[in-house]
Amino acid sequence: MRRELPMNQSMRVAVHDRYGPPEVLHVSTAPRPAPGSGQLLVRVRASTVNGGEVIGRQGRLKLITGRRFPRQIGIDLAGEIVALGTDVSEFEIGDAVWGAVDERGDAGAAAEYVAVDVTQLSHAPAHLTPIEASSLLAGGNTALVALRDTVSLASGERVLIRGAAGGVGSVAVQVAKMLGAHVTGLASLATADFVRSLGADEIVDYHTPPDELGEFDVVFDTRGTRLRDFRRLLARGGRMITIAFDIDSPLRSLGYIAVSAIHASRRVRLFLGHPNGVLFTTLAQAADAGRLKPVVDSVFPLERIAEAHAQLERGGVRGKVVIDVGEPR
């Protein structure tokens, strides 16, 4: 179905002009992008707030991210195609899509429009709204690559998911169950019912000392701290993967991950993955089959993106904090 673009050539986009607290974020205007070869122009309906974006906006990674401003924000997106670049054949204008922008680029998904490489998108789940769909993107991609591909989680194995109520952990619980594992979720007791509703077999208070947690075939860590303590929980032949490192002691944390490699299969692996359309297609199929369900904690309009970031920083979220981009103006 062909849809006409509005005449206005500018768009709203969330940016920050310096590093700092959530209040540095605001909505500005920028030229509406045009899709290049192999790209699609997507009218974004929803995006989310991710932990890595919060750390980046705070300036805790500025040695890597640099000091070029203004800086757009947002990684994952759900929306619809409004224009096609050249050399695109598998999508049509009007298709509902979901995916992610290239984190190494300048474009952010918290915007009315974004030009995205066709390889970074797939058709969205047919029965989910953009807000619902967006809540599964980052966590689904991370969990699928980490658990299925990196540590080869097998049916019947015992997996501990640290941070099971968070944006990534809440989807990792579902992916682990989809793979047939016995899932123990480490989370606050206030979120126990939520984590149980996702399919966790057991929920343990995150205040519990690690040496009282038992033995696991796989440990999936979303925090990046106390890696040595959690690695000790691995059974013979066990595997551990973390999607974070201790941002307060980065050299020591990354050094421990590197040194753990001498232990072969019981090493700590640091998650490295680049989302792509093939993974998003797999996730969409799982969502349409009812094997993955949305994990929306709260929804903020684009103009309140600073409040959305503050919500995630406060902690205690259950699933994802979602940005409702709304209708273009």
XYZ file of C-alpha atoms in Angstrom, residues 33-257:
225
model
C 16.644 11.704 5.637
C 16.353 10.146 2.202
C 17.002 6.428 1.704
C 20.168 5.558 -0.176
C 20.959 2.442 -2.163
C 19.869 -0.642 -0.230
C 18.034 1.439 2.368
C 14.456 2.005 3.502
C 12.958 5.162 4.929
C 10.940 4.165 7.990
C 8.344 6.253 9.745
C 9.191 5.363 13.326
C 6.280 4.637 15.625
C 8.164 3.369 18.675
C 11.669 3.024 20.053
C 13.024 2.103 23.498
C 15.579 3.195 26.069
C 18.551 0.854 26.439
C 21.109 0.679 29.235
C 24.007 1.300 26.883
C 22.405 4.532 25.705
C 22.046 5.734 29.290
C 25.730 5.093 29.998
C 26.689 6.769 26.734
C 24.553 9.835 27.420
C 26.081 10.138 30.892
C 29.491 10.457 29.252
C 30.951 7.368 30.911
C 32.141 6.105 27.529
C 33.261 9.427 26.067
C 36.760 8.133 25.375
C 35.058 5.868 22.849
C 32.097 7.977 21.768
C 33.977 11.277 21.450
C 32.657 14.800 21.813
C 30.820 15.444 18.572
C 27.430 17.040 19.216
C 24.511 17.220 18.806
C 24.158 13.485 19.189
C 21.025 11.569 18.280
C 19.824 8.711 20.441
C 17.887 5.452 20.117
C 18.790 2.086 18.624
C 15.741 -0.099 18.018
C 12.575 0.843 16.168
C 9.208 -0.326 14.957
C 7.292 1.484 12.246
C 6.356 1.396 8.595
C 8.129 1.916 5.295
C 7.374 5.212 3.560
C 10.052 5.253 0.843
C 12.402 2.805 -0.854
C 15.987 3.347 -1.882
C 17.379 1.778 -5.024
C 18.195 -1.932 -5.140
C 15.426 -2.884 -2.692
C 13.082 -5.666 -3.732
C 11.959 -7.588 -0.631
C 9.926 -4.778 0.963
C 7.124 -2.480 -0.191
C 5.909 0.931 0.915
C 3.441 0.468 3.759
C 5.054 -2.679 5.159
C 5.230 -2.813 8.954
C 8.860 -3.390 9.944
C 11.066 -3.560 12.989
C 14.807 -3.529 13.458
C 17.727 -1.383 14.566
C 19.928 1.413 13.321
C 23.666 0.914 13.045
C 25.087 1.966 16.426
C 28.276 3.080 14.677
C 26.374 5.631 12.598
C 25.004 9.070 13.399
C 21.279 8.333 13.056
C 19.159 7.647 16.135
C 15.905 5.693 16.236
C 14.203 8.173 18.577
C 13.080 10.240 15.611
C 10.099 10.541 13.306
C 11.985 9.078 10.347
C 15.147 7.080 9.905
C 16.912 5.659 6.843
C 17.955 2.088 7.616
C 19.916 -0.506 5.658
C 17.593 -3.238 4.462
C 19.787 -5.814 6.229
C 18.917 -4.219 9.587
C 15.163 -4.768 9.298
C 12.558 -7.465 8.937
C 8.795 -7.565 8.749
C 7.341 -6.879 12.190
C 5.235 -9.386 14.158
C 1.792 -9.308 12.615
C -0.187 -9.282 15.856
C 1.773 -6.764 17.919
C 1.500 -2.992 17.990
C 4.721 -1.034 17.346
C 4.967 -0.255 21.063
C 4.615 -3.933 21.972
C 6.996 -5.062 19.249
C 9.717 -2.574 20.145
C 9.888 -3.987 23.680
C 11.208 -7.303 22.308
C 13.875 -6.068 19.927
C 17.027 -5.380 21.953
C 16.460 -8.135 24.485
C 15.390 -10.643 21.870
C 18.385 -10.076 19.633
C 20.825 -10.195 22.545
C 19.319 -13.254 24.181
C 18.997 -15.238 20.959
C 22.601 -14.632 19.896
C 23.979 -15.135 23.407
C 22.022 -18.200 24.475
C 21.406 -20.033 21.215
C 24.516 -19.155 19.228
C 27.299 -18.211 21.654
C 26.861 -20.616 24.588
C 24.651 -23.177 22.781
C 22.075 -23.505 25.566
C 20.530 -26.962 25.231
C 17.145 -28.353 26.218
C 17.131 -29.536 29.821
C 20.115 -27.455 30.907
C 19.914 -25.196 33.955
C 20.410 -21.499 33.263
C 20.665 -18.610 35.711
C 19.541 -15.252 34.345
C 20.835 -12.345 36.386
C 18.603 -9.281 36.052
C 15.638 -11.359 34.912
C 13.100 -8.528 35.190
C 15.036 -5.999 33.099
C 14.723 -5.085 29.460
C 17.114 -7.810 28.277
C 16.645 -10.331 31.077
C 12.858 -10.419 30.689
C 13.208 -11.526 27.067
C 16.143 -13.819 27.893
C 13.873 -15.750 30.272
C 11.470 -16.340 27.396
C 14.197 -17.272 24.914
C 15.725 -19.723 27.397
C 12.341 -21.398 27.881
C 11.885 -21.460 24.119
C 15.174 -23.389 23.948
C 13.883 -25.879 26.534
C 16.035 -24.865 29.505
C 15.209 -24.875 33.221
C 15.288 -21.167 34.089
C 16.193 -19.558 37.391
C 15.625 -15.823 37.413
C 17.629 -13.603 39.733
C 15.567 -10.503 40.450
C 13.938 -8.477 43.203
C 11.094 -10.204 45.022
C 8.833 -7.314 44.006
C 9.145 -8.504 40.405
C 8.783 -12.226 41.165
C 5.270 -12.563 39.738
C 6.302 -10.733 36.585
C 9.347 -12.954 36.028
C 7.293 -16.076 36.772
C 4.717 -14.978 34.195
C 7.474 -14.985 31.567
C 8.078 -18.684 32.184
C 10.826 -18.794 34.824
C 10.834 -22.045 36.785
C 12.385 -20.465 39.866
C 12.845 -16.892 41.087
C 15.560 -16.037 43.593
C 16.030 -12.721 45.403
C 19.011 -10.921 43.878
C 20.307 -10.159 47.373
C 21.039 -13.869 47.862
C 24.810 -14.495 48.126
C 26.030 -16.176 44.926
C 27.481 -19.151 46.812
C 23.953 -20.046 47.939
C 22.465 -20.180 44.447
C 23.512 -23.678 43.432
C 25.060 -24.953 40.216
C 24.190 -24.035 36.636
C 25.128 -25.105 33.139
C 24.826 -21.534 31.860
C 24.958 -18.144 33.571
C 23.534 -15.203 31.603
C 24.625 -11.948 33.222
C 23.185 -8.497 32.498
C 25.046 -6.544 35.186
C 28.778 -6.964 34.559
C 29.722 -6.904 38.241
C 30.938 -9.735 40.523
C 31.751 -11.855 37.492
C 34.185 -14.031 39.451
C 31.507 -14.915 42.031
C 28.956 -15.919 39.412
C 31.440 -17.836 37.312
C 32.038 -20.095 40.317
C 28.458 -21.346 39.942
C 29.220 -23.116 36.667
C 28.989 -26.880 36.547
C 31.577 -28.956 34.749
C 31.441 -27.879 31.126
C 29.403 -24.802 32.081
C 29.388 -21.556 30.116
C 28.926 -17.951 31.186
C 28.148 -14.911 29.079
C 27.802 -11.296 30.166
C 26.322 -8.463 28.148
C 28.050 -5.834 30.289
C 31.237 -5.054 32.178
C 31.745 -3.135 35.386
C 31.665 0.453 34.166
C 33.189 1.661 37.462
C 36.219 -0.652 37.085
C 36.388 -1.255 33.336
C 40.025 -2.317 33.056
C 39.790 -4.814 35.896
C 36.458 -6.145 34.648
C 37.567 -6.555 31.039
C 40.881 -7.963 32.241
C 39.120 -10.670 34.221
C 36.991 -11.580 31.196
